[in-house]
PDB file of C-alpha atoms in Angstrom:
ATOM      1  CA  MET A   1      -2.461 -14.264  27.821  1.00 70.00           C
ATOM      2  CA  GLY A   2       0.123 -16.131  29.872  1.00 77.00           C
ATOM      3  CA  PRO A   3       3.382 -17.956  29.065  1.00 78.00           C
ATOM      4  CA  SER A   4       1.843 -21.441  28.792  1.00 85.00           C
ATOM      5  CA  LEU A   5       2.174 -23.107  25.361  1.00 88.00           C
ATOM      6  CA  THR A   6      -0.179 -26.052  25.872  1.00 89.00           C
ATOM      7  CA  PHE A   7      -3.127 -26.928  23.636  1.00 91.00           C
ATOM      8  CA  ARG A   8      -5.513 -25.744  26.333  1.00 92.00           C
ATOM      9  CA  ALA A   9      -3.695 -22.401  26.551  1.00 90.00           C
ATOM     10  CA  GLY A  10      -4.058 -22.012  22.780  1.00 90.00           C
ATOM     11  CA  VAL A  11      -7.807 -22.501  23.020  1.00 92.00           C
ATOM     12  CA  HIS A  12      -7.997 -19.990  25.879  1.00 91.00           C
ATOM     13  CA  ASP A  13      -5.860 -17.380  24.092  1.00 90.00           C
ATOM     14  CA  VAL A  14      -7.748 -17.505  20.802  1.00 90.00           C
ATOM     15  CA  LEU A  15     -11.261 -17.249  22.277  1.00 90.00           C
ATOM     16  CA  PRO A  16     -11.372 -13.413  22.433  1.00 87.00           C
ATOM     17  CA  THR A  17     -10.334 -13.287  18.779  1.00 85.00           C
ATOM     18  CA  VAL A  18     -13.028 -15.637  17.497  1.00 86.00           C
ATOM     19  CA  PHE A  19     -15.789 -13.175  18.350  1.00 83.00           C
ATOM     20  CA  GLY A  20     -14.587 -11.222  15.324  1.00 79.00           C
ATOM     21  CA  TYR A  21     -14.784 -14.416  13.260  1.00 86.00           C
ATOM     22  CA  ILE A  22     -18.391 -14.890  14.348  1.00 87.00           C
ATOM     23  CA  GLY A  23     -19.442 -11.401  13.236  1.00 81.00           C
ATOM     24  CA  VAL A  24     -17.664 -11.532   9.876  1.00 82.00           C
ATOM     25  CA  GLY A  25     -18.626 -15.174   9.341  1.00 87.00           C
ATOM     26  CA  LEU A  26     -22.299 -14.420   9.866  1.00 86.00           C
ATOM     27  CA  ALA A  27     -22.010 -11.468   7.483  1.00 81.00           C
ATOM     28  CA  PHE A  28     -20.405 -13.641   4.810  1.00 84.00           C
ATOM     29  CA  GLY A  29     -23.060 -16.325   5.190  1.00 87.00           C
ATOM     30  CA  ILE A  30     -25.807 -13.737   4.802  1.00 84.00           C
ATOM     31  CA  VAL A  31     -24.139 -12.157   1.766  1.00 80.00           C
ATOM     32  CA  ALA A  32     -23.591 -15.583   0.206  1.00 83.00           C
ATOM     33  CA  HIS A  33     -27.239 -16.487   0.748  1.00 83.00           C
ATOM     34  CA  THR A  34     -28.471 -13.258  -0.838  1.00 78.00           C
ATOM     35  CA  SER A  35     -26.089 -14.015  -3.746  1.00 78.00           C
ATOM     36  CA  HIS A  36     -27.953 -17.302  -4.267  1.00 83.00           C
ATOM     37  CA  LEU A  37     -25.128 -19.607  -3.180  1.00 86.00           C
ATOM     38  CA  SER A  38     -26.205 -22.931  -1.728  1.00 88.00           C
ATOM     39  CA  LEU A  39     -25.400 -24.040   1.798  1.00 90.00           C
ATOM     40  CA  LEU A  40     -23.010 -26.646   0.362  1.00 92.00           C
ATOM     41  CA  VAL A  41     -21.088 -23.991  -1.604  1.00 91.00           C
ATOM     42  CA  VAL A  42     -20.875 -21.749   1.469  1.00 92.00           C
ATOM     43  CA  ALA A  43     -19.496 -24.639   3.530  1.00 92.00           C
ATOM     44  CA  GLY A  44     -17.028 -25.519   0.774  1.00 92.00           C
ATOM     45  CA  LEU A  45     -15.730 -21.966   0.524  1.00 91.00           C
ATOM     46  CA  SER A  46     -15.332 -21.704   4.291  1.00 93.00           C
ATOM     47  CA  PHE A  47     -13.687 -25.077   4.953  1.00 94.00           C
ATOM     48  CA  ILE A  48     -11.613 -25.353   1.758  1.00 91.00           C
ATOM     49  CA  VAL A  49     -10.764 -21.786   0.697  1.00 89.00           C
ATOM     50  CA  TYR A  50     -10.885 -20.496   4.301  1.00 90.00           C
ATOM     51  CA  ALA A  51     -10.086 -16.858   3.572  1.00 84.00           C
ATOM     52  CA  GLY A  52     -12.559 -14.195   4.623  1.00 79.00           C
ATOM     53  CA  SER A  53     -11.756 -11.415   2.176  1.00 77.00           C
ATOM     54  CA  ALA A  54     -11.193 -13.855  -0.692  1.00 81.00           C
ATOM     55  CA  GLN A  55     -14.527 -15.535  -0.006  1.00 85.00           C
ATOM     56  CA  PHE A  56     -16.350 -12.217  -0.345  1.00 82.00           C
ATOM     57  CA  ILE A  57     -14.528 -11.602  -3.638  1.00 79.00           C
ATOM     58  CA  ILE A  58     -15.274 -15.112  -4.933  1.00 85.00           C
ATOM     59  CA  THR A  59     -18.947 -14.652  -4.073  1.00 83.00           C
ATOM     60  CA  SER A  60     -19.186 -11.354  -5.953  1.00 77.00           C
ATOM     61  CA  MET A  61     -17.286 -12.772  -8.960  1.00 77.00           C
ATOM     62  CA  LEU A  62     -19.520 -15.845  -9.095  1.00 83.00           C
ATOM     63  CA  LEU A  63     -22.540 -13.565  -9.033  1.00 78.00           C
ATOM     64  CA  LEU A  64     -21.109 -11.695 -12.049  1.00 75.00           C
ATOM     65  CA  HIS A  65     -20.314 -15.002 -13.814  1.00 81.00           C
ATOM     66  CA  ASP A  66     -16.604 -14.198 -14.075  1.00 76.00           C
ATOM     67  CA  PRO A  67     -14.353 -16.939 -15.533  1.00 81.00           C
ATOM     68  CA  LEU A  68     -12.737 -19.397 -13.135  1.00 82.00           C
ATOM     69  CA  SER A  69      -9.259 -18.271 -14.200  1.00 79.00           C
ATOM     70  CA  ALA A  70      -9.998 -14.729 -13.039  1.00 74.00           C
ATOM     71  CA  ILE A  71     -11.379 -16.044  -9.741  1.00 81.00           C
ATOM     72  CA  PHE A  72      -8.285 -18.197  -9.147  1.00 85.00           C
ATOM     73  CA  ILE A  73      -5.885 -15.329  -9.876  1.00 78.00           C
ATOM     74  CA  SER A  74      -7.822 -12.869  -7.699  1.00 74.00           C
ATOM     75  CA  THR A  75      -7.920 -15.342  -4.818  1.00 81.00           C
ATOM     76  CA  PHE A  76      -4.186 -15.936  -5.067  1.00 82.00           C
ATOM     77  CA  LEU A  77      -3.389 -12.215  -5.089  1.00 75.00           C
ATOM     78  CA  VAL A  78      -5.660 -11.476  -2.145  1.00 73.00           C
ATOM     79  CA  ASN A  79      -4.035 -14.238  -0.097  1.00 80.00           C
ATOM     80  CA  SER A  80      -0.442 -13.779  -1.295  1.00 78.00           C
ATOM     81  CA  ARG A  81       0.378 -12.022   1.992  1.00 77.00           C
ATOM     82  CA  MET A  82       0.009 -15.396   3.697  1.00 85.00           C
ATOM     83  CA  ILE A  83       3.277 -16.467   2.062  1.00 85.00           C
ATOM     84  CA  LEU A  84       5.067 -13.775   4.042  1.00 82.00           C
ATOM     85  CA  MET A  85       3.244 -14.612   7.263  1.00 85.00           C
ATOM     86  CA  SER A  86       3.888 -18.345   6.982  1.00 88.00           C
ATOM     87  CA  THR A  87       7.561 -17.731   6.225  1.00 88.00           C
ATOM     88  CA  SER A  88       7.853 -15.511   9.282  1.00 87.00           C
ATOM     89  CA  LEU A  89       6.029 -18.033  11.479  1.00 90.00           C
ATOM     90  CA  ALA A  90       8.097 -20.987  10.229  1.00 89.00           C
ATOM     91  CA  GLN A  91      11.185 -19.859  12.149  1.00 89.00           C
ATOM     92  CA  TYR A  92       9.455 -20.804  15.403  1.00 92.00           C
ATOM     93  CA  PHE A  93       8.850 -24.380  14.201  1.00 91.00           C
ATOM     94  CA  ARG A  94      12.188 -25.346  12.657  1.00 90.00           C
ATOM     95  CA  HIS A  95      12.416 -28.312  15.028  1.00 89.00           C
ATOM     96  CA  GLU A  96       9.052 -29.669  13.856  1.00 90.00           C
ATOM     97  CA  SER A  97       8.516 -32.024  10.903  1.00 91.00           C
ATOM     98  CA  LEU A  98       7.526 -30.815   7.443  1.00 91.00           C
ATOM     99  CA  THR A  99       4.064 -32.317   7.918  1.00 91.00           C
ATOM    100  CA  ARG A 100       3.469 -30.309  11.088  1.00 91.00           C
ATOM    101  CA  ASN A 101       4.731 -27.134   9.440  1.00 91.00           C
ATOM    102  CA  LEU A 102       2.356 -27.699   6.525  1.00 91.00           C
ATOM    103  CA  LEU A 103      -0.541 -28.205   8.945  1.00 91.00           C
ATOM    104  CA  ILE A 104       0.255 -24.960  10.716  1.00 91.00           C
ATOM    105  CA  GLY A 105       0.743 -23.011   7.486  1.00 89.00           C
ATOM    106  CA  SER A 106      -2.454 -24.285   5.892  1.00 89.00           C
ATOM    107  CA  LEU A 107      -4.653 -22.967   8.722  1.00 91.00           C
ATOM    108  CA  VAL A 108      -2.844 -19.790   9.764  1.00 91.00           C
ATOM    109  CA  THR A 109      -4.765 -16.540   9.287  1.00 89.00           C
ATOM    110  CA  ASP A 110      -4.066 -12.855   9.817  1.00 84.00           C
ATOM    111  CA  GLU A 111      -5.563 -13.107  13.281  1.00 86.00           C
ATOM    112  CA  THR A 112      -3.824 -16.278  14.452  1.00 90.00           C
ATOM    113  CA  PHE A 113      -0.535 -14.952  13.059  1.00 90.00           C
ATOM    114  CA  ALA A 114      -0.960 -11.703  15.017  1.00 86.00           C
ATOM    115  CA  LEU A 115      -1.937 -13.745  18.081  1.00 89.00           C
ATOM    116  CA  ALA A 116       1.243 -15.832  17.695  1.00 91.00           C
ATOM    117  CA  MET A 117       3.399 -12.707  17.454  1.00 87.00           C
ATOM    118  CA  ASN A 118       1.818 -11.414  20.659  1.00 86.00           C
ATOM    119  CA  LYS A 119       2.259 -14.805  22.331  1.00 88.00           C
ATOM    120  CA  GLN A 120       5.978 -15.068  21.590  1.00 86.00           C
ATOM    121  CA  ASN A 121       6.462 -11.779  23.421  1.00 84.00           C
ATOM    122  CA  LYS A 122       5.255 -13.593  26.544  1.00 85.00           C
ATOM    123  CA  THR A 123       7.329 -16.739  26.036  1.00 86.00           C
ATOM    124  CA  ASN A 124      10.811 -15.413  25.239  1.00 85.00           C
ATOM    125  CA  GLY A 125      10.336 -15.905  21.514  1.00 84.00           C
ATOM    126  CA  LYS A 126       8.997 -19.470  21.663  1.00 89.00           C
ATOM    127  CA  LEU A 127       5.889 -21.107  20.211  1.00 91.00           C
ATOM    128  CA  SER A 128       4.694 -24.717  20.285  1.00 91.00           C
ATOM    129  CA  PHE A 129       2.903 -26.897  17.749  1.00 92.00           C
ATOM    130  CA  ALA A 130       0.181 -27.701  20.305  1.00 93.00           C
ATOM    131  CA  TRP A 131      -0.537 -24.044  21.093  1.00 93.00           C
ATOM    132  CA  GLN A 132      -0.517 -22.895  17.454  1.00 93.00           C
ATOM    133  CA  SER A 133      -2.647 -25.837  16.333  1.00 93.00           C
ATOM    134  CA  ALA A 134      -5.230 -25.097  19.014  1.00 94.00           C
ATOM    135  CA  ALA A 135      -5.490 -21.453  17.950  1.00 93.00           C
ATOM    136  CA  ASN A 136      -5.685 -22.388  14.265  1.00 94.00           C
ATOM    137  CA  VAL A 137      -8.233 -25.193  14.625  1.00 95.00           C
ATOM    138  CA  VAL A 138     -10.572 -23.262  16.929  1.00 94.00           C
ATOM    139  CA  ALA A 139     -10.527 -20.261  14.583  1.00 94.00           C
ATOM    140  CA  TYR A 140     -11.090 -22.560  11.581  1.00 94.00           C
ATOM    141  CA  LEU A 141     -14.089 -24.318  13.110  1.00 95.00           C
ATOM    142  CA  VAL A 142     -15.681 -21.131  14.460  1.00 94.00           C
ATOM    143  CA  TRP A 143     -15.340 -19.446  11.062  1.00 94.00           C
ATOM    144  CA  GLY A 144     -16.870 -22.368   9.194  1.00 94.00           C
ATOM    145  CA  ILE A 145     -19.777 -22.790  11.604  1.00 95.00           C
ATOM    146  CA  ALA A 146     -20.456 -19.022  11.685  1.00 93.00           C
ATOM    147  CA  THR A 147     -20.666 -18.802   7.889  1.00 93.00           C
ATOM    148  CA  ILE A 148     -23.065 -21.750   7.729  1.00 93.00           C
ATOM    149  CA  VAL A 149     -25.262 -20.235  10.446  1.00 92.00           C
ATOM    150  CA  GLY A 150     -25.152 -16.928   8.558  1.00 89.00           C
ATOM    151  CA  ALA A 151     -26.298 -18.653   5.379  1.00 89.00           C
ATOM    152  CA  VAL A 152     -29.172 -20.286   7.258  1.00 89.00           C
ATOM    153  CA  LEU A 153     -30.165 -16.930   8.757  1.00 85.00           C
ATOM    154  CA  GLY A 154     -29.731 -15.199   5.407  1.00 77.00           C
ATOM    155  CA  GLY A 155     -33.420 -15.335   4.705  1.00 70.00           C
ATOM    156  CA  LEU A 156     -34.140 -13.452   7.946  1.00 75.00           C
ATOM    157  CA  ILE A 157     -31.361 -10.823   7.888  1.00 66.00           C
ATOM    158  CA  THR A 158     -31.113  -9.071   4.523  1.00 60.00           C
ATOM    159  CA  ASN A 159     -29.077  -6.069   5.704  1.00 66.00           C
ATOM    160  CA  PRO A 160     -26.062  -7.176   7.810  1.00 61.00           C
ATOM    161  CA  GLU A 161     -24.648  -3.618   7.883  1.00 64.00           C
ATOM    162  CA  ARG A 162     -27.595  -2.598  10.029  1.00 70.00           C
ATOM    163  CA  PHE A 163     -26.231  -4.778  12.845  1.00 66.00           C
ATOM    164  CA  GLY A 164     -22.614  -3.712  12.401  1.00 64.00           C
ATOM    165  CA  PHE A 165     -21.394  -7.050  10.997  1.00 59.00           C
ATOM    166  CA  ASP A 166     -19.437  -5.207   8.313  1.00 58.00           C
ATOM    167  CA  PHE A 167     -17.325  -3.520  11.023  1.00 63.00           C
ATOM    168  CA  ALA A 168     -16.515  -6.715  12.927  1.00 56.00           C
ATOM    169  CA  LEU A 169     -13.331  -7.476  10.969  1.00 54.00           C
ATOM    170  CA  THR A 170     -12.033  -3.910  11.337  1.00 62.00           C
ATOM    171  CA  ALA A 171     -12.720  -3.905  15.080  1.00 63.00           C
ATOM    172  CA  MET A 172     -10.927  -7.231  15.497  1.00 56.00           C
ATOM    173  CA  PHE A 173      -7.808  -5.966  13.703  1.00 61.00           C
ATOM    174  CA  ILE A 174      -7.767  -2.778  15.796  1.00 71.00           C
ATOM    175  CA  GLY A 175      -7.744  -4.932  18.922  1.00 65.00           C
ATOM    176  CA  LEU A 176      -4.918  -7.136  17.611  1.00 58.00           C
ATOM    177  CA  VAL A 177      -2.792  -4.117  16.657  1.00 71.00           C
ATOM    178  CA  TYR A 178      -3.330  -2.630  20.116  1.00 71.00           C
ATOM    179  CA  LEU A 179      -2.213  -5.876  21.767  1.00 64.00           C
ATOM    180  CA  GLN A 180       0.907  -5.935  19.604  1.00 65.00           C
ATOM    181  CA  LEU A 181       1.779  -2.349  20.505  1.00 71.00           C
ATOM    182  CA  ILE A 182       1.490  -2.827  24.259  1.00 67.00           C
ATOM    183  CA  SER A 183       3.020  -6.310  24.502  1.00 61.00           C
ATOM    184  CA  ASP A 184       6.201  -6.079  22.387  1.00 60.00           C
ATOM    185  CA  ARG A 185       8.587  -4.195  24.685  1.00 61.00           C
ATOM    186  CA  HIS A 186      11.608  -5.421  22.709  1.00 67.00           C
ATOM    187  CA  LEU A 187      10.815  -3.307  19.653  1.00 69.00           C
ATOM    188  CA  GLY A 188       9.383  -0.355  21.535  1.00 75.00           C
ATOM    189  CA  LEU A 189       6.294   1.724  20.833  1.00 78.00           C
ATOM    190  CA  SER A 190       8.004   4.434  18.779  1.00 81.00           C
ATOM    191  CA  LEU A 191       9.576   1.986  16.305  1.00 82.00           C
ATOM    192  CA  GLN A 192       6.325   0.089  15.817  1.00 81.00           C
ATOM    193  CA  LEU A 193       4.372   3.294  15.204  1.00 85.00           C
ATOM    194  CA  MET A 194       7.041   4.477  12.766  1.00 87.00           C
ATOM    195  CA  VAL A 195       6.829   1.243  10.757  1.00 86.00           C
ATOM    196  CA  MET A 196       3.019   1.403  10.763  1.00 87.00           C
ATOM    197  CA  LEU A 197       3.114   4.969   9.428  1.00 91.00           C
ATOM    198  CA  PHE A 198       5.657   3.972   6.762  1.00 91.00           C
ATOM    199  CA  VAL A 199       3.507   1.030   5.606  1.00 88.00           C
ATOM    200  CA  ALA A 200       0.409   3.245   5.485  1.00 90.00           C
ATOM    201  CA  LEU A 201       2.213   5.866   3.367  1.00 93.00           C
ATOM    202  CA  VAL A 202       3.631   3.270   0.950  1.00 90.00           C
ATOM    203  CA  TYR A 203       0.196   1.709   0.557  1.00 88.00           C
ATOM    204  CA  TYR A 204      -1.406   5.114   0.011  1.00 90.00           C
ATOM    205  CA  PHE A 205       0.974   6.016  -2.824  1.00 90.00           C
ATOM    206  CA  MET A 206       1.103   2.546  -4.380  1.00 88.00           C
ATOM    207  CA  ILE A 207      -2.663   2.177  -4.553  1.00 86.00           C
ATOM    208  CA  GLY A 208      -2.706   4.967  -7.137  1.00 86.00           C
ATOM    209  CA  ILE A 209      -0.562   3.011  -9.601  1.00 86.00           C
ATOM    210  CA  MET A 210      -1.486  -0.644  -8.955  1.00 80.00           C
ATOM    211  CA  SER A 211      -4.281  -2.828  -7.609  1.00 75.00           C
ATOM    212  CA  GLN A 212      -5.126  -2.858  -3.910  1.00 72.00           C
ATOM    213  CA  ASN A 213      -3.769  -6.382  -3.436  1.00 65.00           C
ATOM    214  CA  PHE A 214      -0.428  -5.641  -5.121  1.00 74.00           C
ATOM    215  CA  ALA A 215      -0.189  -2.373  -3.188  1.00 80.00           C
ATOM    216  CA  LEU A 216      -0.730  -4.239   0.086  1.00 74.00           C
ATOM    217  CA  LEU A 217       1.934  -6.791  -0.811  1.00 72.00           C
ATOM    218  CA  VAL A 218       4.460  -4.073  -1.769  1.00 82.00           C
ATOM    219  CA  ALA A 219       3.696  -2.087   1.403  1.00 83.00           C
ATOM    220  CA  THR A 220       4.149  -5.206   3.553  1.00 78.00           C
ATOM    221  CA  VAL A 221       7.494  -6.186   2.025  1.00 80.00           C
ATOM    222  CA  THR A 222       8.927  -2.647   2.086  1.00 85.00           C
ATOM    223  CA  GLY A 223       7.612  -2.221   5.627  1.00 84.00           C
ATOM    224  CA  CYS A 224       9.525  -5.331   6.730  1.00 79.00           C
ATOM    225  CA  LEU A 225      12.724  -4.045   5.107  1.00 83.00           C
ATOM    226  CA  PHE A 226      12.227  -0.596   6.616  1.00 87.00           C
ATOM    227  CA  GLY A 227      11.648  -2.078  10.071  1.00 82.00           C
ATOM    228  CA  MET A 228      14.810  -4.193   9.797  1.00 78.00           C
ATOM    229  CA  GLU A 229      16.924  -1.184   8.884  1.00 82.00           C
ATOM    230  CA  MET A 230      15.425   1.000  11.606  1.00 81.00           C
ATOM    231  CA  LYS A 231      16.028  -1.754  14.168  1.00 75.00           C
ATOM    232  CA  LYS A 232      19.719  -1.873  13.166  1.00 73.00           C
ATOM    233  CA  CYS A 233      20.021   1.897  13.645  1.00 72.00           C
ATOM    234  CA  ARG A 234      18.719   1.797  17.214  1.00 66.00           C
TER     235      ARG A 234
END
């Protein structure tokens, strides 16, 4: 990953990440097929909802015939962390129009957000609309196509865990965390590890008294506040 912020650089930088999208996307397509969802529904979930974990939840809730209100609320809670990510990312695009900011925010994911945070370490804290759009659009298209292919192959692969598809998302996040740790010299390794440990502990204790999604949101917010205070004390 270099300092270039062109559209072409965005495509180049996001390519290693999309391999994780392919694995998880295929797994979702297979699961959706075995849950008796049509190819049209799979495509709609991937290109409209566009949220891996939420799509798995929606699929399971549809299979159980849960009410739409419960599905909407669950989807919102699962993806509520994106509010924090988009807010954090928006500071790099203050000079862009509202329309461009909305386009970026509507397609940003955990992975492209993490990629952007790594990228700004290489560019003196700068990001461009062209670079971010390239990363977002490539990830979006790869995810959608992978889920459709997975749905088509669903009749042939009935056990995605056998091929390790269920671990693809975890492996991708491990790689992104590693890149963040080694690339952000401004914060330092010790501070980043301290914040990660704090977030993990908060999540561990919160999960015993609230849902997983609320616990994740609380851990993320408190982790941000903790990191800010620790940075001031350095």
